[in-house]
Amino acid sequence: MDPGDSSQAAQLPPIGGRVVDGNGFRATVRYVGPVCTAKEPTTPWIGVEFDDPARGKHDGAVEKPDGSSLRYFTCVNGGSGSFLKPGKFSTGISMAEALRQQYVDMNAPLLAPENLLPDAYASTSKGGKKAIEFYGESKIRRRQQVDTLDHCTLRECSISKAGELPALAEAAGAFVNVDLKANLLSDWQEVGLIASQTKLLEILSVGSNMFKTPDGVPPSLSSGACDRLRVLEITSCGITSWSQVAMLGEWAPSLEELYAADNNVSDVTAVVALPTSGNGHPSGEKGVGGFRRLIALDLSETELTSWDQVACFSALPALSTLLLNHNRVTDVDLIVSTSSSTSAAAAESDGTNPGPVSGDQVEGDAGGKHCHNDGKGGAASSGIAPPFAALSAISLSGNRIGDWGAVDRLAGLPSLRSLRFSGNPVTSGLGASESRAACIARLPKVTRVNASEVGARERADAEKLYLRVLYKDLEKAQESEDKGGQGLTKGEAEQRLAERHPRYRELWALHGDSMAFGGRGAGLGQQGGSMAAGMVQVTLISLAAVSCTVEPVKKKLPASSLTVGKLKQLCKRLFKLDTDQQVLSHRPEPGALLSTLDDDEKTLSYFCVGDGSEVLVNEIDERQQERDKERARQEEEGRLAEQLRHADALTALRRGQVAQDTASAQLAAGK
C-alpha cells in the first residue's frame, strides 16, 4: 500500500493524538511513518507511548541489522513505547456516538418483550427449563433517557472528540455533571466544544486523558461556554506547565474546585513571574492570576519542591483547602509584608495583642518578615490580608519536611483548622498517635488532624506531653557540659527554648500550674514545682505476661527523689519481673497519651510524674530486640562495605592519575 495514499493518511492519527489498541490499552501517538526494521519498510506505522509502562516494548528506538540504533521518538516514561500497525488500533469515537451507544432510545425494541428474556432459561430440579423473567425494563429505560438526565458518566468509552454538535446539544443539553475520565481526549479544543453544547454544565471530569500542549487558547475555550463551571477535575492529564492550568482558569471564571493532581506544574513561579520581596522570597501579595472564586485546589504529585512555589497561590482570596500530598516540599516559609508586621507590633505595644513574642520571628530585609508563628495569626490585624488568609485546611502528607519548625510556622495561617501531615521524614520515627499529638500541640487552633477531630481532652493531653518534653530539654540545657548539657543558666535555657518552640510560654501559662515539675528548671520564674517536694500517688499497672493478672497497686512516692531505677526495683518486688526486663511508661491520667521513662538515673519529677499518674510496666520483647540488633548490624556492615568500595575506587582513581602524570612526564622528558 502506498504510504502517500490520501485515504490511508486520513486514517492515521496526528502526533500527540490518542489511540487504544485491541486489548483496551490507551496510548499517545509519538511518531507516524515507516520503520526500517519492518518487513515492508514503506508501510506507515504509528509509534506510541502506552499509559501503562508495562505494556511497552522499547523506548522509541529500534536496533538496525548492522547493530546500530535508530530512534524514532522518545518516551516520557522510559520503556513504554511500541509500534502499532494501521488497523490494530482505534482513534476513538465522538461523545455524541458514545451517548447513542450507552443510552437506549425509548422507542428501541425491548430486550424482554412481555417481561421474558428470549432464549434465556434456568434449569429446574426435574431437568426442565424455566424462562427467565425481567420486570421493569420500561421503567428503567424511562429513567435513563439522556434528555432527562443531569448527570452523565462516560468513562473508558474511547471518546476522542465532540462529534456532531447539534446531536450532542440535543442529547446533553440538560447535563450538569459530566464524567469523561480515561477516554482518548487529547485536544482542549474538543473539550471546549463539548462544554459549549452543555449549557448547564457545572461539574466536569476529564482526568486520565493525556492532552497536548496548546499553542494558544483554543477558540472553543474563549467562547464563554463554561462560565457556569464550578468543579474541574484534570488529574493525570499529562500537563507539563502551569500555563495550561492558568488557561483553564481564564476559561472558567466561576471555578470553585480544581483537582490537578499527578501533573507537572513545577514552573509555576516562572509562569506567573512572581514579584519578590527584598529578601528574595515571594512577597505573597501577588501570584497566580484568575481563580478569584477558587475554594479547593489539589496539587498533589505535581513536582513541587519548595514553599516558594506554594506561595504563588497565597493571595487567592477564597482558597480554603489546599492539597499538596506527595510532592518534595522541604519547609514551610510563610511571609508577612512589612506593613502587616508593623501593625502587629503596634498592636502588641499598646496591649491589644496578648500573645507572647516568639523568638522564631526573624526580621528580614526591607521587603518583609518571616511569619514563623506567634500562635495568634497576628498578621491578620493589618489591613493587608496575610498569606493564605482564608486557608482552613492543608494537606502535606508524603513530602520531605524534616523539621518540626515547619509545623510551628503553619500556626501563622490565621484560618487553619485542619491538617494532614504524615509520611514526612520528621515523623518517620514516630507512631501515628505520637506524630498526631505533636501536630496538635504545636497548632493551637487546629480542630482536625489526619482526618480525625481533635477533642478538648486530647488537645490538653497532647499539649501537656509536649510541655513535658520541653521541660526535659530545659533540664538538660542547664546540666554541666561534662554531663552532656550546655551549662546554661535558667534564664538562658528558657530563652533558647522559647526561640525554638514558639508555644512554650503559652503552654506553660495554660498547664504549668497543674503539672508536677521539680528541680532547677521548674518554671519560667517560679520557685520549684507545685508538688516537687511532696509525695505523689501513683498507680502501678503490670502488662507483663508473668503478672498481668495482678491488680494495679497504688503507691505514694517521692517524685523529686525517687529515680526510675529505684522504681523498677519496687516493680520487681510487686510484679516478679527483673529490672532488666522492664519497660516503664507513664501517663498523667487514665486514657492520656503515654511517654516512656527511658532514663534510670532521672527522678520521677523529671518525667513529670504527678499525683494521679499511672505507670505501666511492660516486658521487653527479646526476640524483637535481637531482630533490631541484627538489622542494625547488617546496616552497619552495608555502610562499611560502601565506604570500602568508595575508598577502593578513590585509590584506583588516584593511581590512574599518578600513572598518567608519570607517563606525561616521561613523554615530555623524551621530547
C-alpha atoms as one frame of an Amber mdcrd trajectory, in Angstrom:
protein
   0.000   0.000   0.000   1.292   3.408  -0.964   2.021   5.364   2.241   1.155
   8.519   0.410  -2.383   7.331  -0.329  -4.780  10.027   0.873  -7.413   7.576
   2.179  -4.835   5.870   4.351  -3.356   9.164   5.527  -6.807  10.235   6.655
  -6.942   7.199   8.960  -3.597   7.892  10.601  -3.751   9.815  13.896  -1.842
  13.070  14.423   1.247  13.326  16.585   0.063  13.772  20.165  -3.265  12.133
  19.384  -4.676   9.291  21.414  -5.400   5.699  20.398  -6.479   2.457  22.034
  -5.177  -0.957  20.951  -7.178  -4.147  20.515  -6.741  -5.058  24.187  -8.056
  -1.767  25.516  -4.699  -0.178  26.408  -4.600   3.572  25.803  -1.555   5.282
  24.283  -0.292   8.616  22.976   0.952   8.868  19.388   4.623   9.914  19.252
   5.533   9.009  15.642   3.792   8.281  12.333   5.736   6.860   9.380   7.792
   3.926   8.120  10.038   1.793  10.339  13.313   0.487   8.925  13.079  -2.920
  10.628   9.579  -3.712   9.295   9.083  -6.346   6.591   7.645  -3.631   4.369
   9.822  -0.555   5.044   7.422   1.762   3.207   4.335   0.838   5.234   3.447
   3.552   7.756   3.350   2.568  11.414   2.485   4.610  14.445   4.900   4.827
  17.336   3.024   5.090  20.624   3.762   5.545  24.297   1.384   3.460  26.404
  -0.152   4.908  29.545   0.755   1.612  31.225   4.587   1.369  31.117   4.405
  -2.424  31.438   2.695  -2.572  28.057   5.639  -1.049  26.190   8.399  -2.924
  24.373  11.082  -0.250  23.944  11.832   3.437  24.467  11.207   4.592  20.893
  14.429   3.300  19.358  14.975   0.178  17.219  18.113  -1.829  16.504  19.074
  -1.896  12.844  20.511  -5.034  11.165  24.027  -3.615  11.425  23.658  -3.349
  15.215  23.278   0.408  15.365  20.313   2.092  16.985  17.807   4.374  15.282
  15.497   6.489  17.427  12.067   7.398  16.098  10.655   9.022  19.228  11.332
   9.468  22.941   9.134   8.160  25.742   8.369  10.240  28.794   8.148   7.079
  30.913  11.166   5.105  29.753  10.396   1.813  28.026   6.682   2.286  27.439
   6.951   2.612  23.647   5.756   0.344  20.871   4.862   0.357  17.171   1.339
  -0.425  16.006   0.174  -1.317  12.514  -2.676   0.610  10.937  -5.828  -1.344
  11.663  -4.525  -2.578  15.018  -5.754   0.450  16.922  -8.721   2.777  17.187
  -8.683   6.564  17.274 -11.899   6.603  19.254 -15.441   7.831  18.767 -17.311
  11.056  19.361 -19.196  11.870  22.547 -22.402  12.005  20.528 -21.774   8.437
  19.339 -20.888   7.287  22.867 -24.201   8.634  24.145 -26.044   6.699  21.438
 -24.190   3.523  22.428 -24.610   3.897  26.178 -28.200   5.114  26.350 -31.049
   3.290  24.576 -33.789   5.250  22.853 -37.223   4.943  24.400 -38.657   3.545
  21.155 -35.951   0.923  20.629 -37.054  -2.745  20.737 -37.305  -4.178  24.253
 -34.813  -6.806  25.383 -37.537  -8.656  27.268 -40.847  -8.455  25.415 -43.696
  -9.427  27.716 -41.128  -9.443  30.569 -39.409 -12.612  29.273 -35.778 -12.730
  28.131 -35.656 -14.598  24.818 -33.617 -17.786  24.708 -32.758 -17.454  28.403
 -33.737 -20.315  30.673 -32.935 -21.726  34.100 -32.770 -25.465  34.740 -35.314
 -26.844  37.185 -34.752 -29.610  39.737 -36.629 -32.018  37.481 -34.428 -31.298
  34.475 -36.811 -28.954  32.761 -36.387 -25.351  31.632 -37.951 -22.247  33.084
 -37.953 -18.938  31.234 -36.125 -16.036  32.937 -38.374 -13.083  33.598 -37.166
  -9.485  33.528 -39.503  -6.921  35.046 -39.227  -3.152  34.990 -37.321  -2.676
  31.722 -39.617   0.095  30.531 -39.429   1.860  33.889 -35.614   1.704  33.898
 -35.484   2.903  30.301 -37.643   5.919  31.098 -35.233   6.925  33.867 -32.199
   6.602  31.556 -33.249   8.905  28.750 -30.385  11.329  28.209 -32.653  14.299
  27.627 -33.949  13.960  31.200 -30.627  13.293  32.979 -28.466  15.900  34.694
 -25.554  13.541  35.456 -23.702  11.586  32.776 -20.783   9.156  33.217 -18.903
   8.027  30.106 -15.666   6.597  31.490 -13.415   4.462  29.269 -15.657   4.847
  26.228 -12.805   5.797  23.835 -14.215   9.307  23.333 -11.764  11.466  21.379
 -13.919  14.331  20.108 -17.214  16.125  20.483 -18.771  14.894  17.253 -21.958
  16.243  15.710 -22.665  19.396  17.692 -26.432  19.610  17.040 -26.906  15.977
  18.056 -24.707  16.494  21.110 -26.588  19.614  22.146 -29.918  17.796  21.840
 -28.724  14.833  23.916 -26.565  16.635  26.501 -28.281  19.968  26.878 -29.548
  19.185  30.397 -26.268  17.796  31.754 -24.958  19.492  34.898 -22.299  16.888
  35.800 -20.255  15.138  33.085 -17.588  12.491  33.775 -15.274  11.773  30.822
 -12.373  10.153  32.692  -9.994   7.737  30.970 -11.024   8.415  27.382  -8.962
   9.418  24.326  -9.311  13.185  24.523  -6.067  14.972  23.626  -7.136  18.422
  22.419  -8.593  21.127  24.673 -10.487  22.406  21.626 -12.671  19.276  21.764
 -13.273  19.761  25.485 -14.397  23.299  24.774 -16.761  22.087  22.039 -18.279
  19.532  24.405 -18.701  22.199  27.067 -20.295  24.598  24.597 -23.107  22.111
  23.958 -23.821  21.502  27.653 -25.146  24.906  28.597 -25.905  23.952  32.218
 -22.540  22.276  32.896 -21.186  22.871  36.416 -19.001  19.797  37.087 -16.583
  18.333  34.529 -14.109  15.452  34.959 -11.558  14.801  32.213  -8.890  13.079
  34.324  -6.616  10.423  32.771  -6.906  11.993  29.311  -3.468  12.988  28.006
  -3.682  16.476  26.492  -1.301  18.114  24.054   0.166  21.473  24.985  -1.870
  24.031  23.025  -0.179  26.768  21.002  -2.682  29.280  22.356  -6.109  29.410
  23.903  -8.344  27.177  21.735 -11.225  29.149  20.188 -13.838  26.949  21.837
 -12.446  27.788  25.280 -12.751  31.518  24.755 -16.425  31.389  23.814 -17.724
  31.811  27.371 -19.399  28.414  27.215 -18.152  27.423  30.664 -18.970  30.488
  32.703 -21.116  28.236  34.942 -18.402  25.618  35.558 -17.702  25.244  39.304
 -15.723  21.977  39.554 -12.997  20.785  37.167 -11.001  17.567  37.546  -7.858
  17.254  35.385  -5.893  14.636  37.348  -3.237  12.716  35.364  -3.682  14.686
  32.146  -0.013  14.925  31.156   0.097  18.651  31.913   3.698  19.896  31.912
   3.284  23.599  32.699   1.204  25.809  34.961   0.388  27.895  31.876  -2.017
  25.157  30.745  -3.825  25.276  34.080  -3.888  29.075  34.038  -5.549  28.914
  30.626  -8.334  26.824  32.153  -8.742  29.387  34.915  -9.451  32.066  32.332
 -11.828  29.708  30.553 -13.858  29.025  33.715 -14.069  32.257  35.761 -16.572
  30.767  38.237 -14.349  27.815  39.139 -14.546  26.863  42.839 -12.794  23.473
  42.907  -9.799  22.426  40.801  -8.272  18.947  41.057  -4.972  18.906  39.146
  -3.015  16.119  40.871  -0.421  13.967  39.093   0.683  16.624  36.625   3.792
  18.831  36.487   3.364  22.478  37.482   6.853  22.993  38.885   7.345  26.009
  36.606   4.613  27.991  38.363   6.982  30.648  39.734   8.382  31.319  36.269
   4.961  31.336  34.615   3.413  33.858  36.974   6.638  35.960  37.153   6.034
  36.313  40.869   7.406  39.578  42.339   9.855  39.020  45.153  10.468  40.889
  48.376  13.830  42.344  49.297  14.958  39.109  50.932  14.462  37.163  47.712
  11.309  35.380  48.827   7.919  35.700  47.149   6.016  38.516  48.815   2.799
  36.506  48.943   0.792  39.557  47.838   0.742  38.645  44.132   0.792  35.314
  42.386  -1.309  33.247  40.044  -3.878  35.197  38.104  -7.562  34.373  37.903
  -9.193  31.800  40.165 -10.773  34.541  42.276 -13.528  32.191  43.452 -11.374
  29.098  43.891 -12.108  27.354  47.204 -10.342  23.976  46.835  -7.101  23.225
  44.972  -5.456  19.797  44.673  -1.790  19.949  43.633  -0.740  16.534  44.935
   2.064  14.858  42.960   2.772  17.930  40.840   6.588  18.054  41.229   6.607
  20.942  43.704   9.895  21.196  45.607   9.808  24.428  47.619   7.459  26.699
  49.520   8.274  29.468  47.046   6.179  27.561  44.511   3.367  27.081  47.015
   3.489  30.792  47.867   2.325  31.575  44.342  -1.176  30.626  45.498  -1.069
  32.547  48.781  -3.071  35.530  47.537  -6.054  33.579  46.205  -8.773  35.297
  48.236 -11.219  32.399  48.650  -8.831  29.422  48.841  -9.782  27.357  51.896
  -8.498  23.843  51.032  -5.027  23.112  49.611  -3.786  19.565  48.956  -0.018
  19.198  48.449   0.456  15.486  49.110   3.397  13.515  47.707   5.492  16.404
  46.490   9.064  17.231  47.554   8.436  20.316  49.676  11.045  20.544  52.460
   9.878  23.500  54.553   7.107  25.973  55.271   8.186  29.591  54.918   5.274
  31.959  55.396   5.953  35.589  54.541   4.140  38.575  56.027   4.522  42.007
  54.451   6.365  44.705  56.402   3.190  46.728  56.857   1.464  43.725  58.385
   4.347  43.114  60.751   4.449  46.764  61.784   0.739  46.752  62.501   1.044
  43.592  64.566   3.957  45.072  66.524   1.966  48.231  67.220  -0.964  46.179
  68.450   1.327  44.330  70.826   2.897  47.517  72.162  -0.468  49.034  73.078
  -1.576  45.865  74.806  -4.107  44.681  72.243  -2.166  41.546  71.351  -1.836
  39.215  74.366   0.247  36.637  72.512   3.897  36.143  73.536   6.651  37.332
  71.255   8.184  34.317  69.547  11.896  34.034  69.177  11.269  32.486  65.764
  10.018  35.764  64.281  13.122  36.742  62.367  13.316  40.192  60.815  14.061
  40.027  57.119  15.436  42.675  54.813  13.407  45.658  53.726  10.839  43.613
  51.852   9.188  41.518  54.561   9.266  39.440  57.679   9.179  35.674  58.032
   5.994  34.701  59.804   7.370  31.834  61.835   4.308  31.756  64.082   3.178
  33.698  67.056   0.354  31.247  67.516  -2.213  34.014  67.119  -2.163  34.845
  63.407  -1.065  38.379  64.220  -0.642  39.359  60.593  -4.375  39.404  60.204
  -4.558  42.516  62.388  -3.185  44.516  59.446  -5.339  45.954  56.708  -3.391
  43.780  54.238  -4.506  40.161  54.121  -1.849  37.686  55.340  -0.715  34.825
  53.097  -3.442  32.227  52.606  -5.888  34.376  54.562  -8.856  32.033  54.019
  -6.984  28.705  54.116  -8.664  26.421  56.659  -7.333  23.007  55.539  -3.926
  21.975  54.216  -2.540  18.524  53.446   1.240  17.984  53.382   1.478  14.194
  53.639   4.274  12.429  51.800   6.591  15.420  51.417  10.195  15.879  52.617
   9.713  18.064  55.667  12.394  17.177  58.195  11.903  19.824  60.894   9.024
  20.374  63.315   9.651  24.088  62.899   7.728  23.845  59.619   4.641  22.724
  61.544   5.186  25.528  64.076   5.122  28.013  61.216   1.778  26.703  59.982
   0.262  28.368  63.044   0.837  31.618  61.158  -2.069  30.687  58.870  -4.868
  32.648  60.537  -7.762  30.427  59.419  -6.114  26.993  59.603  -8.331  24.394
  61.284  -7.446  21.110  59.556  -4.071  19.482  58.835  -2.986  16.227  57.219
   0.657  15.537  57.988   2.124  12.041  57.681   4.847  10.318  55.711   7.405
  13.101  56.191  10.976  12.492  57.441  10.233  14.321  60.698   7.536  11.728
  61.525   9.479   8.665  60.362  10.495   7.585  63.866   7.090   8.199  65.418
   3.877   6.251  65.603   0.665   7.665  64.195  -0.570   8.781  67.614   2.768
  10.403  68.506   3.014  12.440  65.307  -0.641  13.413  65.649  -0.066  14.622
  69.212   2.975  16.627  68.108   0.903  18.418  65.457  -1.946  19.119  67.868
   0.368  20.597  70.493   2.064  22.919  68.014  -1.092  24.251  66.353  -3.466
  25.827  68.890  -6.374  26.494  66.534  -6.437  23.219  64.610  -9.557  21.124
  65.259  -8.872  18.236  62.874  -5.602  16.326  62.333  -5.133  13.474  59.857
  -8.867  13.282  59.155  -9.910  12.925  62.819 -11.465  15.507  65.090  -9.400
  16.882  67.982 -11.308  16.857  71.256 -10.625  19.126  74.224  -9.267  16.218
  76.285  -6.943  15.062  73.504  -5.642  18.598  72.997  -4.886  19.039  76.695
  -3.080  15.669  76.803  -1.032  16.475  73.704  -0.037  19.903  74.999   0.964
  18.507  78.396   3.016  15.756  76.775   4.744  18.343  74.600   5.391  20.514
  77.658   6.986  17.557  79.456   9.351  17.047  76.538  10.250  20.732  76.610
  10.795  20.584  80.360  13.272  17.738  79.918  15.099  19.792  77.284  15.178
  22.676  79.750  16.712  20.472  82.451  19.261  19.063  80.018  20.377  22.512
  78.868  21.151  23.514  82.460  23.321  20.490  83.176  27.075  20.905  83.087
  28.922  20.131  79.896  30.665  17.121  81.431  27.206  15.575  81.877  26.249
  16.240  78.272  24.456  19.531  78.918  25.193  23.091  77.864  25.783  24.662
  81.270  23.232  27.434  80.712  21.522  29.459  83.378  17.794  29.022  83.800
  17.085  32.291  82.011  19.344  31.439  79.081  17.856  27.959  78.770  14.308
  29.328  78.838  15.113  31.946  76.207  16.636  29.402  73.831  13.747  27.013
  74.400  11.192  29.734  73.657  13.048  30.603  70.446  12.939  27.020  69.199
   9.419  26.258  70.447   7.083  29.234  69.945   4.271  27.823  72.107   6.426
  27.141  75.184   5.417  30.214  77.183   1.783  29.899  76.154   1.627  26.230
  77.163   3.331  26.927  80.469   0.714  29.555  81.217  -2.027  27.053  80.360
  -0.759  23.894  82.058   2.287  24.677  84.190   0.431  25.060  87.483  -1.436
  21.770  87.069   1.669  19.676  86.359   4.370  18.368  88.670   7.692  19.990
  87.812  10.681  19.913  90.125  14.355  20.808  90.051  16.114  23.935  88.925
  14.323  24.069  85.564  10.845  24.426  87.010   9.274  27.200  85.795   9.711
  30.429  83.977  10.445  32.393  87.111   8.671  30.116  89.590  10.488  28.691
  92.577  10.076  24.985  92.048   7.064  22.951  91.006   3.867  22.796  92.943
   4.468  19.207  94.122   8.202  18.840  93.769   8.914  18.425  97.463   5.876
  16.292  98.333   4.583  12.799  97.748   2.526  11.809  94.727   0.088   8.932
  94.495   0.875   6.724  91.513  -0.958   3.655  90.206   1.406   0.877  89.092
  -0.089  -1.420  86.427   1.612  -4.553  85.109   1.135  -5.548  81.478   3.802
  -8.277  81.602   2.734 -11.861  80.940   4.019 -13.138  84.307   1.934 -10.706
  86.338  -0.785  -9.252  84.123  -3.419 -10.748  86.441  -2.064  -8.860  89.456
  -4.329  -5.997  90.477  -2.976  -2.447  89.988  -1.103  -1.150  93.015  -1.419
   2.412  94.320   1.670   3.864  95.995   2.674   7.245  97.395   6.119   8.033
  96.078   8.603  10.931  96.457   8.630  12.296  92.906  11.615  14.589  93.403
  13.955  11.944  94.840  12.816   8.540  93.552  14.679   7.574  90.388  13.315
   5.388  87.622  15.895   2.746  88.535  14.587   2.578  92.112  11.024   2.452
  90.828  11.987  -0.584  88.758  13.238  -2.266  91.945   9.846  -1.629  93.517
   8.078  -3.043  90.463  10.317  -6.119  90.618   9.084  -6.871  94.126   5.447
  -6.221  93.226   5.254  -7.953  89.855   8.108 -10.516  89.915   9.780  -9.094
  86.803  13.535  -8.465  86.695  14.556  -4.844  86.289  16.470  -5.512  83.064
  13.269  -6.907  81.567  11.126  -3.874  82.396   9.984  -1.044  80.144   8.175
   1.665  82.112   5.821   4.200  80.590   3.730   6.884  82.212   0.547   8.823
  81.605  -0.835  11.635  83.755  -4.293  10.035  83.960  -6.185   7.046  82.526
  -6.643   7.314  78.762  -3.993  10.004  78.279  -1.015   9.707  75.936   1.929
   7.600  77.106   5.527   8.750  77.495   8.432   6.390  78.203  10.516   6.557
  81.401  13.713   5.874  79.488  16.467   7.053  81.868  17.083   5.070  85.065
  19.107   7.928  86.599  16.365  10.552  86.345  13.744  11.177  89.014  10.008
  10.831  88.541   9.599  14.609  88.652  11.961  14.870  85.676   9.396  12.891
  83.688   6.543  14.949  85.202   5.015  12.026  87.093   2.409  13.723  89.249
  -0.437  12.916  91.578  -2.911  10.546  89.907  -0.437   9.354  87.289  -0.298
   5.782  86.028   2.939   3.865  85.448   2.623   0.894  83.095   5.100  -1.977
  83.392   5.787  -3.796  80.128   8.099  -6.716  79.404  10.950  -6.349  76.920
  10.450  -8.331  73.721  13.836 -10.057  73.484  13.184 -11.506  70.056  12.333
  -8.090  68.704  15.480  -6.712  70.313  17.525  -9.399  68.600  15.906  -8.592
  65.284  16.641  -4.910  65.804  20.262  -5.674  66.667  20.635  -7.885  63.603
  19.125  -5.210  61.387  21.461  -2.597  62.863  24.440  -4.921  62.358  23.537
  -5.507  58.712  23.087  -1.799  58.121  26.467  -1.094  59.706  28.126  -3.778
  57.578  26.487  -2.298  54.499  27.793   1.158  55.365  31.300  -0.182  55.937
  31.232  -2.103  52.656  30.089   1.016  50.825  32.876   3.039  52.434  35.419
   0.397  51.390  34.129   0.397  47.817  34.338   4.163  47.752  37.877   4.088
  49.175  38.974   1.453  46.630  37.510   3.466  43.781  39.223   6.609  45.029
  42.544   4.771  45.374  42.252   3.371  41.853  41.426   6.814  40.536  44.463
   8.313  42.254  46.716   5.532  40.968  45.445   6.100  37.469  46.083   9.822
  37.805  49.618   9.181  39.117  50.318   6.785  36.246  49.008   9.306  33.757
  51.142  12.071  35.263  54.219   9.813  35.210  53.653   8.877  31.572  53.193
  12.525  30.658  56.421  13.444  32.446  58.344  10.660  30.704  56.947  11.704
  27.346  57.960  15.301  27.993  61.447  14.215  29.050  61.820  12.095  25.898
  60.872  15.012  23.707
